[in-house]
Short mmCIF file of N, CA and C in Angstrom, two decimals:
data_model
loop_
_atom_site.label_atom_id
_atom_site.label_comp_id
_atom_site.label_asym_id
_atom_site.label_seq_id
_atom_site.Cartn_x
_atom_site.Cartn_y
_atom_site.Cartn_z
N UNK A 5 0.78 -1.18 0.00
CA UNK A 5 0.00 0.00 0.00
C UNK A 5 0.85 1.27 0.00
N UNK A 6 1.60 1.47 1.08
CA UNK A 6 2.39 2.70 1.21
C UNK A 6 3.48 2.75 0.14
N UNK A 7 4.09 1.61 -0.13
CA UNK A 7 5.14 1.58 -1.15
C UNK A 7 4.56 1.91 -2.52
N UNK A 8 3.36 1.40 -2.78
CA UNK A 8 2.72 1.66 -4.07
C UNK A 8 2.45 3.15 -4.24
N UNK A 9 1.92 3.78 -3.21
CA UNK A 9 1.63 5.22 -3.29
C UNK A 9 2.94 6.00 -3.44
N UNK A 10 3.97 5.58 -2.73
CA UNK A 10 5.27 6.23 -2.86
C UNK A 10 5.78 6.13 -4.30
N UNK A 11 5.65 4.97 -4.89
CA UNK A 11 6.08 4.78 -6.28
C UNK A 11 5.27 5.62 -7.25
N UNK A 12 3.97 5.70 -7.02
CA UNK A 12 3.13 6.52 -7.90
C UNK A 12 3.49 7.99 -7.78
N UNK A 13 3.80 8.44 -6.57
CA UNK A 13 4.23 9.84 -6.38
C UNK A 13 5.53 10.11 -7.14
N UNK A 14 6.47 9.19 -7.03
CA UNK A 14 7.76 9.37 -7.70
C UNK A 14 7.59 9.35 -9.22
N UNK A 15 6.81 8.42 -9.71
CA UNK A 15 6.60 8.33 -11.16
C UNK A 15 5.82 9.52 -11.71
N UNK A 16 4.85 9.97 -10.94
CA UNK A 16 4.09 11.14 -11.37
C UNK A 16 5.00 12.35 -11.46
N UNK A 17 5.95 12.45 -10.55
CA UNK A 17 6.90 13.56 -10.59
C UNK A 17 7.66 13.55 -11.92
N UNK A 18 8.14 12.39 -12.31
CA UNK A 18 8.88 12.29 -13.58
C UNK A 18 8.02 12.75 -14.75
N UNK A 19 6.81 12.26 -14.80
CA UNK A 19 5.93 12.64 -15.90
C UNK A 19 5.55 14.11 -15.87
N UNK A 20 5.34 14.64 -14.67
CA UNK A 20 4.93 16.04 -14.56
C UNK A 20 6.05 17.02 -14.88
N UNK A 21 7.30 16.62 -14.64
CA UNK A 21 8.42 17.49 -15.05
C UNK A 21 8.40 17.64 -16.56
N UNK A 22 8.22 16.55 -17.24
CA UNK A 22 8.16 16.61 -18.71
C UNK A 22 6.95 17.42 -19.17
N UNK A 23 5.82 17.24 -18.48
CA UNK A 23 4.62 18.00 -18.81
C UNK A 23 4.84 19.50 -18.60
N UNK A 24 5.56 19.86 -17.56
CA UNK A 24 5.85 21.28 -17.29
C UNK A 24 6.58 21.90 -18.48
N UNK A 25 7.59 21.21 -18.98
CA UNK A 25 8.32 21.74 -20.14
C UNK A 25 7.41 21.88 -21.36
N UNK A 26 6.54 20.90 -21.55
CA UNK A 26 5.61 20.95 -22.68
C UNK A 26 4.65 22.14 -22.53
N UNK A 27 4.16 22.38 -21.31
CA UNK A 27 3.24 23.49 -21.07
C UNK A 27 3.92 24.83 -21.33
N UNK A 28 5.19 24.95 -20.91
CA UNK A 28 5.94 26.19 -21.14
C UNK A 28 6.16 26.38 -22.64
N UNK A 29 6.55 25.32 -23.35
CA UNK A 29 6.77 25.41 -24.79
C UNK A 29 5.51 25.84 -25.53
N UNK A 30 4.36 25.34 -25.08
CA UNK A 30 3.10 25.64 -25.75
C UNK A 30 2.52 26.99 -25.33
N UNK A 31 3.19 27.67 -24.38
CA UNK A 31 2.71 28.97 -23.94
C UNK A 31 1.41 28.90 -23.17
N UNK A 32 1.23 27.85 -22.40
CA UNK A 32 -0.02 27.65 -21.64
C UNK A 32 -0.10 28.62 -20.48
N UNK A 33 -1.20 28.59 -19.79
CA UNK A 33 -1.49 29.48 -18.67
C UNK A 33 -0.44 29.37 -17.57
N UNK A 34 -0.04 30.53 -17.05
CA UNK A 34 0.93 30.58 -15.96
C UNK A 34 0.37 29.84 -14.74
N UNK A 35 -0.93 29.94 -14.53
CA UNK A 35 -1.54 29.28 -13.37
C UNK A 35 -1.49 27.76 -13.51
N UNK A 36 -1.73 27.27 -14.70
CA UNK A 36 -1.65 25.82 -14.93
C UNK A 36 -0.22 25.33 -14.71
N UNK A 37 0.73 26.08 -15.23
CA UNK A 37 2.14 25.73 -15.04
C UNK A 37 2.49 25.75 -13.56
N UNK A 38 1.99 26.74 -12.82
CA UNK A 38 2.26 26.85 -11.38
C UNK A 38 1.69 25.65 -10.62
N UNK A 39 0.50 25.22 -10.99
CA UNK A 39 -0.11 24.06 -10.32
C UNK A 39 0.71 22.80 -10.57
N UNK A 40 1.12 22.60 -11.82
CA UNK A 40 1.93 21.42 -12.15
C UNK A 40 3.28 21.49 -11.44
N UNK A 41 3.88 22.67 -11.39
CA UNK A 41 5.16 22.83 -10.68
C UNK A 41 5.00 22.57 -9.19
N UNK A 42 3.89 22.98 -8.62
CA UNK A 42 3.65 22.71 -7.19
C UNK A 42 3.61 21.20 -6.96
N UNK A 43 2.96 20.48 -7.86
CA UNK A 43 2.92 19.02 -7.74
C UNK A 43 4.32 18.43 -7.88
N UNK A 44 5.12 19.01 -8.77
CA UNK A 44 6.50 18.54 -8.97
C UNK A 44 7.33 18.72 -7.70
N UNK A 45 7.01 19.72 -6.92
CA UNK A 45 7.74 19.96 -5.67
C UNK A 45 7.21 19.09 -4.54
N UNK A 46 5.89 18.93 -4.46
CA UNK A 46 5.27 18.22 -3.34
C UNK A 46 5.37 16.69 -3.48
N UNK A 47 5.16 16.16 -4.66
CA UNK A 47 5.11 14.70 -4.85
C UNK A 47 6.40 13.97 -4.47
N UNK A 48 7.59 14.46 -4.83
CA UNK A 48 8.78 13.71 -4.42
C UNK A 48 8.99 13.73 -2.90
N UNK A 49 8.62 14.82 -2.27
CA UNK A 49 8.72 14.88 -0.81
C UNK A 49 7.77 13.86 -0.19
N UNK A 50 6.54 13.81 -0.71
CA UNK A 50 5.57 12.83 -0.22
C UNK A 50 6.09 11.41 -0.45
N UNK A 51 6.69 11.17 -1.61
CA UNK A 51 7.22 9.85 -1.92
C UNK A 51 8.28 9.42 -0.91
N UNK A 52 9.20 10.33 -0.61
CA UNK A 52 10.27 10.00 0.33
C UNK A 52 9.72 9.78 1.73
N UNK A 53 8.79 10.64 2.16
CA UNK A 53 8.21 10.48 3.49
C UNK A 53 7.44 9.16 3.61
N UNK A 54 6.69 8.81 2.58
CA UNK A 54 5.97 7.54 2.60
C UNK A 54 6.94 6.36 2.63
N UNK A 55 7.99 6.45 1.84
CA UNK A 55 8.98 5.38 1.80
C UNK A 55 9.66 5.22 3.16
N UNK A 56 9.99 6.32 3.80
CA UNK A 56 10.63 6.26 5.12
C UNK A 56 9.67 5.69 6.16
N UNK A 57 8.41 6.07 6.09
CA UNK A 57 7.42 5.53 7.03
C UNK A 57 7.27 4.03 6.84
N UNK A 58 7.20 3.60 5.60
CA UNK A 58 7.07 2.17 5.33
C UNK A 58 8.32 1.42 5.77
N UNK A 59 9.48 2.01 5.56
CA UNK A 59 10.73 1.38 5.99
C UNK A 59 10.76 1.21 7.50
N UNK A 60 10.32 2.24 8.21
CA UNK A 60 10.28 2.16 9.66
C UNK A 60 9.35 1.04 10.12
N UNK A 61 8.26 0.85 9.41
CA UNK A 61 7.25 -0.13 9.83
C UNK A 61 7.53 -1.56 9.37
N UNK A 62 8.41 -1.76 8.38
CA UNK A 62 8.56 -3.14 7.94
C UNK A 62 9.74 -3.46 7.07
N UNK A 63 10.67 -2.59 6.87
CA UNK A 63 11.84 -2.90 6.06
C UNK A 63 11.64 -2.55 4.60
N UNK A 64 12.69 -2.74 3.83
CA UNK A 64 12.67 -2.32 2.43
C UNK A 64 12.61 -3.47 1.42
N UNK A 65 12.66 -4.69 1.87
CA UNK A 65 12.78 -5.82 0.95
C UNK A 65 11.87 -5.70 -0.28
N UNK A 66 10.69 -6.17 -0.18
CA UNK A 66 9.77 -6.16 -1.32
C UNK A 66 9.19 -4.78 -1.55
N UNK A 67 9.10 -4.00 -0.51
CA UNK A 67 8.49 -2.69 -0.63
C UNK A 67 9.22 -1.75 -1.56
N UNK A 68 10.53 -1.73 -1.46
CA UNK A 68 11.31 -0.84 -2.33
C UNK A 68 11.17 -1.28 -3.78
N UNK A 69 11.12 -2.57 -4.01
CA UNK A 69 10.92 -3.06 -5.38
C UNK A 69 9.56 -2.64 -5.91
N UNK A 70 8.55 -2.67 -5.04
CA UNK A 70 7.22 -2.21 -5.43
C UNK A 70 7.27 -0.74 -5.78
N UNK A 71 7.94 0.05 -4.95
CA UNK A 71 8.04 1.49 -5.18
C UNK A 71 8.72 1.78 -6.51
N UNK A 72 9.82 1.10 -6.78
CA UNK A 72 10.57 1.33 -8.01
C UNK A 72 9.76 0.93 -9.24
N UNK A 73 9.07 -0.20 -9.15
CA UNK A 73 8.26 -0.68 -10.28
C UNK A 73 7.12 0.28 -10.58
N UNK A 74 6.39 0.69 -9.55
CA UNK A 74 5.26 1.59 -9.78
C UNK A 74 5.71 2.99 -10.18
N UNK A 75 6.90 3.37 -9.79
CA UNK A 75 7.48 4.63 -10.26
C UNK A 75 7.52 4.62 -11.78
N UNK A 76 8.04 3.54 -12.34
CA UNK A 76 8.15 3.42 -13.80
C UNK A 76 6.79 3.35 -14.47
N UNK A 77 5.86 2.61 -13.87
CA UNK A 77 4.52 2.47 -14.44
C UNK A 77 3.83 3.84 -14.52
N UNK A 78 3.92 4.61 -13.44
CA UNK A 78 3.29 5.93 -13.42
C UNK A 78 3.92 6.85 -14.46
N UNK A 79 5.24 6.85 -14.56
CA UNK A 79 5.92 7.71 -15.52
C UNK A 79 5.54 7.34 -16.96
N UNK A 80 5.51 6.06 -17.25
CA UNK A 80 5.13 5.61 -18.60
C UNK A 80 3.68 5.96 -18.88
N UNK A 81 2.81 5.76 -17.89
CA UNK A 81 1.40 6.09 -18.06
C UNK A 81 1.19 7.55 -18.40
N UNK A 82 1.86 8.44 -17.68
CA UNK A 82 1.75 9.87 -17.97
C UNK A 82 2.31 10.17 -19.35
N UNK A 83 3.43 9.55 -19.69
CA UNK A 83 4.02 9.77 -21.01
C UNK A 83 3.08 9.38 -22.13
N UNK A 84 2.44 8.23 -22.00
CA UNK A 84 1.57 7.74 -23.07
C UNK A 84 0.22 8.45 -23.07
N UNK A 85 -0.41 8.55 -21.90
CA UNK A 85 -1.78 9.09 -21.83
C UNK A 85 -1.81 10.61 -21.93
N UNK A 86 -0.96 11.28 -21.16
CA UNK A 86 -1.01 12.74 -21.10
C UNK A 86 -0.20 13.39 -22.21
N UNK A 87 0.99 12.88 -22.46
CA UNK A 87 1.90 13.52 -23.41
C UNK A 87 1.82 12.94 -24.82
N UNK A 88 1.09 11.85 -24.99
CA UNK A 88 0.93 11.27 -26.31
C UNK A 88 2.17 10.61 -26.88
N UNK A 89 3.08 10.19 -26.00
CA UNK A 89 4.30 9.53 -26.47
C UNK A 89 3.99 8.11 -26.93
N UNK A 90 4.84 7.58 -27.77
CA UNK A 90 4.67 6.23 -28.30
C UNK A 90 5.97 5.45 -28.11
N UNK A 91 5.88 4.13 -28.27
CA UNK A 91 7.06 3.29 -28.14
C UNK A 91 7.97 3.48 -29.34
N UNK A 92 9.28 3.41 -29.10
CA UNK A 92 10.28 3.71 -30.12
C UNK A 92 10.19 2.79 -31.33
N UNK A 93 9.88 1.53 -31.15
CA UNK A 93 9.88 0.60 -32.27
C UNK A 93 8.47 0.18 -32.66
N UNK A 94 7.49 1.06 -32.44
CA UNK A 94 6.12 0.76 -32.83
C UNK A 94 5.56 -0.43 -32.08
N UNK A 95 4.90 -1.32 -32.82
CA UNK A 95 4.27 -2.50 -32.21
C UNK A 95 5.31 -3.43 -31.58
N UNK A 96 6.49 -3.54 -32.19
CA UNK A 96 7.54 -4.39 -31.62
C UNK A 96 8.00 -3.83 -30.28
N UNK A 97 8.14 -2.53 -30.20
CA UNK A 97 8.54 -1.89 -28.95
C UNK A 97 7.48 -2.05 -27.88
N UNK A 98 6.21 -1.91 -28.26
CA UNK A 98 5.11 -2.09 -27.31
C UNK A 98 5.07 -3.52 -26.81
N UNK A 99 5.29 -4.49 -27.70
CA UNK A 99 5.30 -5.89 -27.30
C UNK A 99 6.46 -6.17 -26.34
N UNK A 100 7.63 -5.67 -26.67
CA UNK A 100 8.79 -5.84 -25.80
C UNK A 100 8.53 -5.21 -24.43
N UNK A 101 7.93 -4.03 -24.40
CA UNK A 101 7.62 -3.36 -23.14
C UNK A 101 6.60 -4.17 -22.34
N UNK A 102 5.60 -4.72 -23.01
CA UNK A 102 4.58 -5.52 -22.32
C UNK A 102 5.19 -6.78 -21.72
N UNK A 103 6.04 -7.46 -22.47
CA UNK A 103 6.70 -8.67 -21.96
C UNK A 103 7.59 -8.31 -20.78
N UNK A 104 8.32 -7.22 -20.89
CA UNK A 104 9.18 -6.77 -19.79
C UNK A 104 8.36 -6.45 -18.55
N UNK A 105 7.22 -5.81 -18.75
CA UNK A 105 6.34 -5.47 -17.62
C UNK A 105 5.83 -6.73 -16.93
N UNK A 106 5.46 -7.73 -17.70
CA UNK A 106 4.99 -8.99 -17.11
C UNK A 106 6.10 -9.65 -16.31
N UNK A 107 7.31 -9.69 -16.86
CA UNK A 107 8.45 -10.27 -16.14
C UNK A 107 8.70 -9.50 -14.84
N UNK A 108 8.63 -8.18 -14.89
CA UNK A 108 8.86 -7.37 -13.70
C UNK A 108 7.79 -7.64 -12.63
N UNK A 109 6.54 -7.73 -13.05
CA UNK A 109 5.45 -7.97 -12.09
C UNK A 109 5.56 -9.37 -11.50
N UNK A 110 5.88 -10.37 -12.32
CA UNK A 110 6.06 -11.73 -11.79
C UNK A 110 7.21 -11.75 -10.79
N UNK A 111 8.31 -11.10 -11.11
CA UNK A 111 9.43 -11.02 -10.18
C UNK A 111 9.06 -10.30 -8.90
N UNK A 112 8.30 -9.25 -9.03
CA UNK A 112 7.86 -8.47 -7.86
C UNK A 112 6.95 -9.31 -6.96
N UNK A 113 6.00 -10.00 -7.55
CA UNK A 113 5.10 -10.86 -6.77
C UNK A 113 5.89 -11.97 -6.09
N UNK A 114 6.84 -12.56 -6.79
CA UNK A 114 7.68 -13.60 -6.20
C UNK A 114 8.46 -13.05 -5.02
N UNK A 115 9.02 -11.87 -5.18
CA UNK A 115 9.78 -11.24 -4.10
C UNK A 115 8.89 -10.93 -2.90
N UNK A 116 7.70 -10.43 -3.16
CA UNK A 116 6.78 -10.10 -2.07
C UNK A 116 6.39 -11.36 -1.30
N UNK A 117 6.11 -12.42 -2.02
CA UNK A 117 5.72 -13.67 -1.35
C UNK A 117 6.86 -14.29 -0.56
N UNK A 118 8.08 -14.07 -1.00
CA UNK A 118 9.24 -14.66 -0.34
C UNK A 118 9.75 -13.81 0.81
N UNK A 119 9.27 -12.58 0.92
CA UNK A 119 9.78 -11.67 1.95
C UNK A 119 9.38 -12.18 3.34
N UNK A 120 10.29 -12.07 4.29
CA UNK A 120 9.94 -12.48 5.65
C UNK A 120 8.89 -11.54 6.23
N UNK A 121 8.03 -12.12 7.04
CA UNK A 121 6.99 -11.32 7.70
C UNK A 121 7.63 -10.64 8.91
N UNK A 122 7.51 -9.31 9.00
CA UNK A 122 8.12 -8.63 10.14
C UNK A 122 7.43 -9.03 11.44
N UNK A 123 8.23 -9.23 12.45
CA UNK A 123 7.67 -9.57 13.76
C UNK A 123 7.72 -8.33 14.64
N UNK A 124 6.67 -8.15 15.45
CA UNK A 124 6.70 -6.96 16.31
C UNK A 124 7.79 -7.09 17.36
N UNK A 125 8.36 -5.96 17.77
CA UNK A 125 9.42 -6.03 18.78
C UNK A 125 8.86 -6.52 20.11
N UNK A 126 9.71 -7.24 20.83
CA UNK A 126 9.29 -7.73 22.14
C UNK A 126 9.31 -6.57 23.12
N UNK A 127 8.37 -6.59 24.07
CA UNK A 127 8.36 -5.50 25.05
C UNK A 127 9.63 -5.53 25.90
N UNK A 128 10.07 -4.35 26.29
CA UNK A 128 11.28 -4.24 27.12
C UNK A 128 10.98 -4.82 28.50
N UNK A 129 11.96 -5.56 29.05
CA UNK A 129 11.72 -6.10 30.39
C UNK A 129 11.60 -4.98 31.40
N UNK A 130 10.71 -5.19 32.34
CA UNK A 130 10.54 -4.17 33.38
C UNK A 130 11.42 -4.50 34.56
N UNK A 131 11.99 -3.47 35.11
CA UNK A 131 12.88 -3.66 36.26
C UNK A 131 12.03 -3.79 37.54
N UNK A 132 12.48 -4.63 38.47
CA UNK A 132 11.71 -4.75 39.72
C UNK A 132 11.77 -3.43 40.48
N UNK A 133 10.72 -3.18 41.22
CA UNK A 133 10.64 -1.95 42.00
C UNK A 133 11.74 -1.96 43.06
N UNK A 134 12.34 -0.80 43.36
CA UNK A 134 13.42 -0.75 44.36
C UNK A 134 12.90 -1.21 45.73
N UNK A 135 13.73 -1.93 46.44
CA UNK A 135 13.40 -2.39 47.79
C UNK A 135 12.60 -3.67 47.82
N UNK A 136 12.48 -4.32 46.75
CA UNK A 136 11.71 -5.58 46.75
C UNK A 136 12.60 -6.74 46.56
#
């Protein structure tokens, strides 16, 4: 959950930086550019804070892989949907990307299933009261 949101924040940042340049090139509204730039500043901070919170709660094993994978998915999604980008080799490139995505997801699921389950810390022993 938290790793996924962290990855989406990071990937959205990548896509929005590119979108910012496109908006400036097209001479779009200063307010629209300002809103996108605000997201470019806020999203990576949110990504790092979420990643740190998740790390504190359970380690980085499968979670960091989830974050990295979803970072790429979000960036590609923004590139294709918002910016109208296409794969470099046409249908062959799209097929190669799809196969690579499947391999990445299978590897990610395998890693998540193999990750050790974090155990809660044991309570600290209490010292006997003085004079007893």
